[in-house]
Short mmCIF file of C-alpha atoms in Angstrom, two decimals:
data_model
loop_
_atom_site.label_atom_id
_atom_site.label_comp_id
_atom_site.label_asym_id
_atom_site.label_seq_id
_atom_site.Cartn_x
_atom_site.Cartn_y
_atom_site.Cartn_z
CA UNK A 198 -12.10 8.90 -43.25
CA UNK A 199 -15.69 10.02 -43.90
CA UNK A 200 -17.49 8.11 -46.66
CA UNK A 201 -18.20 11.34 -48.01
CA UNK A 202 -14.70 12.20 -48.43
CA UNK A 203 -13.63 8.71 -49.73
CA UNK A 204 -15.96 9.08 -53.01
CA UNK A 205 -14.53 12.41 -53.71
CA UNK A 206 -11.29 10.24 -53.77
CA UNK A 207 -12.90 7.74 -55.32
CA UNK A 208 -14.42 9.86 -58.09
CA UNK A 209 -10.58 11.50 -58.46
CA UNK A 210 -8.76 8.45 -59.23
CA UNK A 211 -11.38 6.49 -60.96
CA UNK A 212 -10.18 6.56 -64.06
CA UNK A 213 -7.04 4.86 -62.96
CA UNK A 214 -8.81 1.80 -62.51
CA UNK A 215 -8.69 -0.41 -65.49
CA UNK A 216 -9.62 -4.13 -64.68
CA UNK A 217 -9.85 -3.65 -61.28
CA UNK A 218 -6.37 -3.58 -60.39
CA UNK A 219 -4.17 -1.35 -62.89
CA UNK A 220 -1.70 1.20 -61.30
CA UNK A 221 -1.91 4.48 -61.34
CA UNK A 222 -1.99 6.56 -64.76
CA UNK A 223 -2.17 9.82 -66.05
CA UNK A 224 -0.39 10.76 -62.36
CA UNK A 225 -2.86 8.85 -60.56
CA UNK A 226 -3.15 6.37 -58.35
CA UNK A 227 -6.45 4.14 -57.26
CA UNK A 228 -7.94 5.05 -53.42
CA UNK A 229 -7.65 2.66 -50.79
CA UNK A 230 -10.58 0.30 -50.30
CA UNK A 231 -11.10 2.03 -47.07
CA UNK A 232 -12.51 -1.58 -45.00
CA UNK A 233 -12.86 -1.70 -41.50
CA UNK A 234 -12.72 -4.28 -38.45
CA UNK A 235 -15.79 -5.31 -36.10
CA UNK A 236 -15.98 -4.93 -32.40
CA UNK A 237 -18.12 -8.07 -32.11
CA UNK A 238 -16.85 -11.92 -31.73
CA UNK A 239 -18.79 -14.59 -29.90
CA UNK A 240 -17.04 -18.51 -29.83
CA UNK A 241 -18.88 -21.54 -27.77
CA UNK A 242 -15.87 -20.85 -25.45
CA UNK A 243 -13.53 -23.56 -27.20
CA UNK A 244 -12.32 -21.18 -29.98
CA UNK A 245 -14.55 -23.04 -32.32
CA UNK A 246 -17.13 -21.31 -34.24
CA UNK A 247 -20.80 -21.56 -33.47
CA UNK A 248 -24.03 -21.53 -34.54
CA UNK A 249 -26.88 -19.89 -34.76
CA UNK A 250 -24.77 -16.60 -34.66
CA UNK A 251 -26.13 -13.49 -33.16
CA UNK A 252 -24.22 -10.24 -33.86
CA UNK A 253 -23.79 -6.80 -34.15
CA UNK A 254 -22.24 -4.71 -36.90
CA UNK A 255 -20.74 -1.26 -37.55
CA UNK A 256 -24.33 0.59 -38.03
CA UNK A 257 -25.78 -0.91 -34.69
CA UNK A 258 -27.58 -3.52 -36.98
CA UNK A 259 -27.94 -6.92 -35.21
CA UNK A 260 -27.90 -9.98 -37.78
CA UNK A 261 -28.64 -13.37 -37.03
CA UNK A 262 -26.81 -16.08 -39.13
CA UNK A 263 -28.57 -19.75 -38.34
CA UNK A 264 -25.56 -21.48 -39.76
CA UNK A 265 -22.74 -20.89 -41.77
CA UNK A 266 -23.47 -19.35 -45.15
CA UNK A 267 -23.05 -21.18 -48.21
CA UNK A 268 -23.52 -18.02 -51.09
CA UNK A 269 -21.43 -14.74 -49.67
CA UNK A 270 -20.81 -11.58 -51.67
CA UNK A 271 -18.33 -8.94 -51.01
CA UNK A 272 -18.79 -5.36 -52.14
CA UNK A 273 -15.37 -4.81 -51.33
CA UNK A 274 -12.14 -6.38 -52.63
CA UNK A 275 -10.38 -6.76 -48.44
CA UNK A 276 -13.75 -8.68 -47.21
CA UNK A 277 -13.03 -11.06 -50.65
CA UNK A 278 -9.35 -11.32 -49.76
CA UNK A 279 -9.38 -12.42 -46.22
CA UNK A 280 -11.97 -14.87 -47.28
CA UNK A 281 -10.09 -16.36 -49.60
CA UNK A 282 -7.45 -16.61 -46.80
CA UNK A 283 -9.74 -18.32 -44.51
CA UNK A 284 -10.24 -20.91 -47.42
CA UNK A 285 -13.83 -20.04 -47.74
CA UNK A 286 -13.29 -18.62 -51.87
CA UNK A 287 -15.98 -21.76 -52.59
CA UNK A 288 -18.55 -19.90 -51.05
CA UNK A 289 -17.80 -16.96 -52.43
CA UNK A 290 -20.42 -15.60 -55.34
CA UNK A 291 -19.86 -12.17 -55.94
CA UNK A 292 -17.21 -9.82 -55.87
CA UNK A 293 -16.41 -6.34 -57.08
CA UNK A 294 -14.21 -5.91 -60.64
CA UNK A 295 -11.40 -4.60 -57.78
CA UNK A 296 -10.97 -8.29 -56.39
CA UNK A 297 -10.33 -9.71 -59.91
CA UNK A 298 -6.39 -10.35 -58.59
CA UNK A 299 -7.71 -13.22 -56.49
CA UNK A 300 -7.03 -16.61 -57.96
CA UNK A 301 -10.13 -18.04 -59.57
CA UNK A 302 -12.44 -14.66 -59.11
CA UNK A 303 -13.50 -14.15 -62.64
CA UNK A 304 -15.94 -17.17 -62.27
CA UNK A 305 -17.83 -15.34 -60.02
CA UNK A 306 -20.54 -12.64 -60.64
CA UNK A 307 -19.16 -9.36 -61.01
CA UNK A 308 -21.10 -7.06 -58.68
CA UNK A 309 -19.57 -3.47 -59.49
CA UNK A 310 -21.70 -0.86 -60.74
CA UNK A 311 -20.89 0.89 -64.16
CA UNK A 312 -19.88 3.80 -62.02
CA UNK A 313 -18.67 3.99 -58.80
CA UNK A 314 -19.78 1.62 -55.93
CA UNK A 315 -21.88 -1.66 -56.60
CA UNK A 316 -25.21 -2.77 -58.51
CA UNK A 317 -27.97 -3.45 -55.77
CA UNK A 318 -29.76 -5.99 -58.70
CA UNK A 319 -25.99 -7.50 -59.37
CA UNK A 320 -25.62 -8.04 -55.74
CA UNK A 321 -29.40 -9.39 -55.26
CA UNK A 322 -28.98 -11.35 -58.50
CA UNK A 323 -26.04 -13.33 -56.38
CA UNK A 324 -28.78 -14.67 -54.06
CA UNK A 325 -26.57 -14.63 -50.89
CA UNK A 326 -27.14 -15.88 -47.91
CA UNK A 327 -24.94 -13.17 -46.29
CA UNK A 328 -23.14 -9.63 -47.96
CA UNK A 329 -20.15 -8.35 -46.50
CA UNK A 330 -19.83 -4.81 -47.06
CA UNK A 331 -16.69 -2.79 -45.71
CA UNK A 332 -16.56 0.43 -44.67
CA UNK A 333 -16.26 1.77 -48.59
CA UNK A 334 -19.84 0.53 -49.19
CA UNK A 335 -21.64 2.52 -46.87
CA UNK A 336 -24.01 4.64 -48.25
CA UNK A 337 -25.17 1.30 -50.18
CA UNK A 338 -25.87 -0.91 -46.64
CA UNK A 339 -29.55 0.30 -46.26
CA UNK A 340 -30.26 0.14 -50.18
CA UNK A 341 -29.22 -3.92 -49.57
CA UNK A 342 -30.62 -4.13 -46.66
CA UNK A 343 -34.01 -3.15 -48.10
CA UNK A 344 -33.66 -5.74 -50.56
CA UNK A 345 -34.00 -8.33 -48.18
CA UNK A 346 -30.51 -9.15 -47.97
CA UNK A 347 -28.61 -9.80 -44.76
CA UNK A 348 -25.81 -7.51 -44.34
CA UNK A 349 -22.74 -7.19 -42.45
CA UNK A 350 -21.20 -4.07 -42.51
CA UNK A 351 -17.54 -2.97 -41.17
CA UNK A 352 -15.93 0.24 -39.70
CA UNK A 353 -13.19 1.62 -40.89
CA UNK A 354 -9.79 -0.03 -40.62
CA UNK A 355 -7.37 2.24 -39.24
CA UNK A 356 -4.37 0.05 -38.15
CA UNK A 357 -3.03 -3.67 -38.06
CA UNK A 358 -5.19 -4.51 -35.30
CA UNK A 359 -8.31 -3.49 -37.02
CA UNK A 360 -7.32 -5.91 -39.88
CA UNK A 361 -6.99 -8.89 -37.41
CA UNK A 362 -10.66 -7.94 -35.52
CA UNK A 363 -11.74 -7.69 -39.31
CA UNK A 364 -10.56 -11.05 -39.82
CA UNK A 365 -11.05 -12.69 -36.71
CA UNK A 366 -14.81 -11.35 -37.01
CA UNK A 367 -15.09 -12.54 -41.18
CA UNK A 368 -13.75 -16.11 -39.55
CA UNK A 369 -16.52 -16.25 -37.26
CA UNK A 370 -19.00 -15.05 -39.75
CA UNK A 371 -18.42 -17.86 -42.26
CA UNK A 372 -17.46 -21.00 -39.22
CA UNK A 373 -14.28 -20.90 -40.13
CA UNK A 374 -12.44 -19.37 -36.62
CA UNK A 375 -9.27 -21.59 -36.76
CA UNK A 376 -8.28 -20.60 -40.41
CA UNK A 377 -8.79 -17.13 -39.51
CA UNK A 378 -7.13 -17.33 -36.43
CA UNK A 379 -4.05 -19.10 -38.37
CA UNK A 380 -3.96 -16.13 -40.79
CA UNK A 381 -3.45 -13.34 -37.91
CA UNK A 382 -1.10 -15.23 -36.61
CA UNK A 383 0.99 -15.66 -40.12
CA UNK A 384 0.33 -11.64 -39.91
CA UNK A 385 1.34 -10.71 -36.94
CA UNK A 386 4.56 -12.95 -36.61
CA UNK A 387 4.88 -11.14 -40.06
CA UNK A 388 4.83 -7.55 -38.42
CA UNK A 389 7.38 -8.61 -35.52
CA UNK A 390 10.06 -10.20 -38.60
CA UNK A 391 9.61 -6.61 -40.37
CA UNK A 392 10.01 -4.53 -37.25
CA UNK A 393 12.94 -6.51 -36.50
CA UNK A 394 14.40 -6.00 -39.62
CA UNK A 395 14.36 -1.80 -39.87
CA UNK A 396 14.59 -1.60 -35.80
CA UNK A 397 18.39 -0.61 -36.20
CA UNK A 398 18.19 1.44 -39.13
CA UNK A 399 17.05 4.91 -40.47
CA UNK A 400 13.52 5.78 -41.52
CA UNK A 401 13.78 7.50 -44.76
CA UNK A 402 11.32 10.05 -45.78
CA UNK A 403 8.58 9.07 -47.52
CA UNK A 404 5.39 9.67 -49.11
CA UNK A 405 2.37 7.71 -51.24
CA UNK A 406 0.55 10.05 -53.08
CA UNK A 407 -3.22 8.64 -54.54
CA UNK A 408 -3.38 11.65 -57.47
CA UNK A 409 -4.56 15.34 -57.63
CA UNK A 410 -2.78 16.36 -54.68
CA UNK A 411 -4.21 13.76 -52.48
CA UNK A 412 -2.16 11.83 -50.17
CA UNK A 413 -1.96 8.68 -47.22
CA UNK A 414 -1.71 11.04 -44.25
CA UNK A 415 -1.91 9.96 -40.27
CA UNK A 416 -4.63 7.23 -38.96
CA UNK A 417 -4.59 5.28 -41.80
CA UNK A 418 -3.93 1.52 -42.14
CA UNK A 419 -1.15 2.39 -45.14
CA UNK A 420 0.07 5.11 -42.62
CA UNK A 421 0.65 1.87 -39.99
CA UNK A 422 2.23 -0.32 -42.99
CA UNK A 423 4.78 2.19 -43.73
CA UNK A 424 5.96 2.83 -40.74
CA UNK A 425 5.84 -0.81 -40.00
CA UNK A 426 8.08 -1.17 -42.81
CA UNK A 427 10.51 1.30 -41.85
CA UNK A 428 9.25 4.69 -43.77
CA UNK A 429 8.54 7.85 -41.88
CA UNK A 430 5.58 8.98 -43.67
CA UNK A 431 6.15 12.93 -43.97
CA UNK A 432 2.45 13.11 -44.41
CA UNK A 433 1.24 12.31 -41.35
CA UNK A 434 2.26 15.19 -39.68
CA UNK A 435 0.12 16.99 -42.00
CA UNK A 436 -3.45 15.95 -40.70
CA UNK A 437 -4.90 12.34 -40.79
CA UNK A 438 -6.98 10.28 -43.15
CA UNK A 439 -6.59 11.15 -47.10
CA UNK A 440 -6.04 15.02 -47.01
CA UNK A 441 -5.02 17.01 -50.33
CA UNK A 442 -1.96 19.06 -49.92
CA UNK A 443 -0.42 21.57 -52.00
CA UNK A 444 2.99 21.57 -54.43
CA UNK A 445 4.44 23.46 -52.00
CA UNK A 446 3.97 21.53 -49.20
CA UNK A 447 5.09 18.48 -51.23
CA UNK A 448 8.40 20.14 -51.70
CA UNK A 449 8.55 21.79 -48.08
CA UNK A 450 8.18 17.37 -47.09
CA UNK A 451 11.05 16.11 -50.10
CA UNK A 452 10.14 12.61 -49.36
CA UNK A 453 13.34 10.67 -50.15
CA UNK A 454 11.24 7.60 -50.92
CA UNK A 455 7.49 7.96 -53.19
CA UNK A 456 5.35 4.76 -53.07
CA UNK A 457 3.79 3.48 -56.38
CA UNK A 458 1.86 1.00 -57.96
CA UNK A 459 3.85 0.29 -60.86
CA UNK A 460 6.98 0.30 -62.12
CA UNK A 461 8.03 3.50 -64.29
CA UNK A 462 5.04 5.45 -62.56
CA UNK A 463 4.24 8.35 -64.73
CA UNK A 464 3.73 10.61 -61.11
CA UNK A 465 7.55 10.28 -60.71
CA UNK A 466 7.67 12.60 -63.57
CA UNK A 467 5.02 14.97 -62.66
CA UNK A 468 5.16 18.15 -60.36
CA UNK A 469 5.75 18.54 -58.15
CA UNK A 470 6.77 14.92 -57.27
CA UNK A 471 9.46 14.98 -60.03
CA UNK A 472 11.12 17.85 -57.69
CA UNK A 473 11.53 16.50 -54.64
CA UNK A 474 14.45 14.22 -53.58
CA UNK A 475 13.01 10.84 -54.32
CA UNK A 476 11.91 12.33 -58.14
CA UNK A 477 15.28 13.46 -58.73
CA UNK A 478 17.20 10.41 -57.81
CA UNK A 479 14.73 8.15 -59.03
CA UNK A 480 13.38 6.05 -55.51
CA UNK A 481 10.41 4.55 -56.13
CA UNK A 482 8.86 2.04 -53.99
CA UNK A 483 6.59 -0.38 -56.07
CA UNK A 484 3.62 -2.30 -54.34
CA UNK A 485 0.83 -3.66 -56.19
CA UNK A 486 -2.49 -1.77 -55.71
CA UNK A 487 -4.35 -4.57 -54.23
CA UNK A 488 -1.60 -5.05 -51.38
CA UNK A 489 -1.24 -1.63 -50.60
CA UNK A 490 -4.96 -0.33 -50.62
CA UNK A 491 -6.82 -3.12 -49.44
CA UNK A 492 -7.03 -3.32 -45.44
CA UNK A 493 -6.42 -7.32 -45.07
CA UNK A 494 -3.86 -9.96 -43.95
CA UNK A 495 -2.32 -10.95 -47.24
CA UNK A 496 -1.62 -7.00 -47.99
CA UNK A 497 -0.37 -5.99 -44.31
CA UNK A 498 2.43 -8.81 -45.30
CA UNK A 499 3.32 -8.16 -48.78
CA UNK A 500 3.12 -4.53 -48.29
CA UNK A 501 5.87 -4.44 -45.26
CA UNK A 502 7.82 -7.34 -46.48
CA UNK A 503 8.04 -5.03 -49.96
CA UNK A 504 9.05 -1.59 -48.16
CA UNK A 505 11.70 -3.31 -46.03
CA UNK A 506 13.19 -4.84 -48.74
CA UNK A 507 13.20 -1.31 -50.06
CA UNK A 508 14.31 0.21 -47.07
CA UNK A 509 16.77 -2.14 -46.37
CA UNK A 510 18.17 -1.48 -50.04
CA UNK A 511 18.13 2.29 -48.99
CA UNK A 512 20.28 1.90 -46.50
CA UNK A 513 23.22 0.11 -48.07
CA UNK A 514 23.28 2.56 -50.64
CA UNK A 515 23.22 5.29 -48.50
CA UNK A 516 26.32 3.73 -46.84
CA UNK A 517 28.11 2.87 -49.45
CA UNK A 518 28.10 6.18 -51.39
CA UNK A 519 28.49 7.55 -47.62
CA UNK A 520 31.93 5.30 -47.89
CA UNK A 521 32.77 6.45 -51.34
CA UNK A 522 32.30 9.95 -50.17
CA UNK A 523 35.06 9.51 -47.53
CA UNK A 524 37.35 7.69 -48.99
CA UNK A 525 37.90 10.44 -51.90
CA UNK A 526 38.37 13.21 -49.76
CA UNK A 527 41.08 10.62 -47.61
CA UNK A 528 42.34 9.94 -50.78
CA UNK A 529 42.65 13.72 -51.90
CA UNK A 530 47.26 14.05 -51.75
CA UNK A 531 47.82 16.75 -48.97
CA UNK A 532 44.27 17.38 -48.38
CA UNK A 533 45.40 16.73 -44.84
CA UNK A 534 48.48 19.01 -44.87
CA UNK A 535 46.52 21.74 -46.56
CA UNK A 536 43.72 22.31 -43.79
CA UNK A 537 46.88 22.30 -41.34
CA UNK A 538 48.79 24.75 -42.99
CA UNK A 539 45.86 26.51 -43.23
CA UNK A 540 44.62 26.56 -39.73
CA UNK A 541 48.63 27.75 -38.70
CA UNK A 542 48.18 30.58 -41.54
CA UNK A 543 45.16 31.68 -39.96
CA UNK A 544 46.53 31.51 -36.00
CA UNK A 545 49.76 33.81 -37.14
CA UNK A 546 47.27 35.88 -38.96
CA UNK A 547 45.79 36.18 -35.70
CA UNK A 548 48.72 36.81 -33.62
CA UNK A 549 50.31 39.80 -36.08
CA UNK A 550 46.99 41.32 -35.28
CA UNK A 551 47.80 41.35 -31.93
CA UNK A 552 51.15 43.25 -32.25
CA UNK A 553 51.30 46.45 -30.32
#
């Protein structure tokens, strides 16, 4: 998605974003932290990390890293989670008010701006030896950049794979390759369990709407995750990225299955949402903000774990009221008898007609 379009998103659903990590209210829901992978990895050939580090980022920047950094700040809650996966949290010394889920984040700086985006004097004020800035932070790279910092920004994360470059790339920026190599691992044998799981069964209709019409469509990273998970997201056959799409194509869709961030969502009850099947009978899918809109290991496998579960749930009620269903109408006394009287009725009918 264009970082132009992401901070009209941004600017949308900001006021659904109390703390850093509150669900959606008023009807909305928070935007993705739209992070990205790298397309640049260099090893000494053994898989182990190595130093000095030469390497080039998402705005054709090269950076040179002497050894590993000991003060990193993240102006993006994904860079700060896959960090704290790698087990490199101690190093950590800023982070945005969106990464305030992660265990032991409110001792460090909080780099967020009092509007959208970051504060270039926060970040500076962190004295870091390197800033990771996803694909969100864009039109703030050159700003830090011409503060003297060293800056390593990210494309945009479109897909599980992008996640694992993101992470395998994060690993080798900070020396730690094997714990970063361990988490896409614990990912992707994640992926293959959850495939596994909703391989056999139907992919219900779904949808995750972000507020004011805007929706998850096609080439998206939570457009991968659902259908990981077993959901047919209706809106990716409506264009791709984070498009805006009328009531009436809402309704035309009638996801079966809305994803939210908390339970008792107040957009269940809203139009045209509250109209479709999934408003009507209630099917909410519930996954926490921070798993679902951050692009990072820890979310890819809370996020499909969740909607399988879900899915998986579904299913069994779909069955069993599918079972109820027939055995009332086998338990119905001469419902049996009726349709074959009828079906005579209606062949003598058809033979008196016949008569000369």
């Amino acid at each position: 998605m264009r970082d132009s379009f992401a901070v009209v998103v941004a600017l949308l659903v900001t006021t659904a974003l109390v703390g850093g990590v509150a669900g959606g209210a008023a009807g909305a829901q928070p935007a993705p932290d739209l992070a990205g992978a790298s397309d640049s990895h260099q090893t000494d050939g053994s898989g182990e990390c190595s130093f000095p580090l030469e390497v080039t980022d998402a705005t054709g920047e090269t950076i040179t890293l002497e050894e590993p950094p000991e003060r990193i700040t993240t102006t993006n809650p994904s860079a700060a989670q896959v960090l704290w996966e790698v087990g490199a949290e101690d190093r950590v010394v800023g982070v945005t008010q969106y990464a305030a889920y992660l265990d032991g984040a409110e001792e460090r700086a909080n780099v967020s701006a009092e509007g959208l985006g970051v504060s270039i004097e926060r970040v500076v004020g962190t004295e870091p030896d390197l800033v990771l800035a996803p694909n969100a932070s864009a039109d703030q790279v050159e700003a830090l950049r011409n503060a003297d910092l060293t800056v390593y920004h990210f494309p945009e994360a479109t897909g599980v794979a992008d996640i694992a470059d993101k992470t395998e790339t994060i690993g080798r920026l900070v020396g730690e390759c094997d714990a970063a190599a361990e988490t896409n691992a614990e990912m992707n044998d994640t992926v293959e369990e959850v495939r596994d799981r909703t391989a056999d069964l139907d992919r219900p209709a779904a949808l995750y709407p972000l507020g004011s019409g805007y929706v998850a469509a096609g080439n998206t990273f939570i457009d991968e995750l659902m259908t990981i998970g077993g959901l047919e997201n209706v809106a990716a056959a409506e264009g791709e990225g984070y498009p805006q799409l009328s009531d009436e194509v809402v309704l035309e869709m009638d996801p079966e299955l809305i994803l939210v961030n908390e339970p008792d969502s107040p957009i269940m009850e809203e139009s045209p949402y509250a109209d479709t099947t999934a408003g009507r009978e209630g099917n909410a899918v519930v996954v926490e903000v921070h798993w679902l809109n951050q692009p990072a290991p820890r979310s890819v496998m809370e996020t499909t774990t969740t909607i399988a579960d879900a899915v998986e749930e579904y299913a069994a009620e779909e069955e069993s009221e599918g079972d109820e269903a027939s055995e009332t109408s086998e338990g119905v006394p001469g419902f049996g008898v009726v349709a074959a009287v009828l079906a005579v009725l209606a062949t003598l009918a058809a033979g008196v007609g016949r008569r000369p």
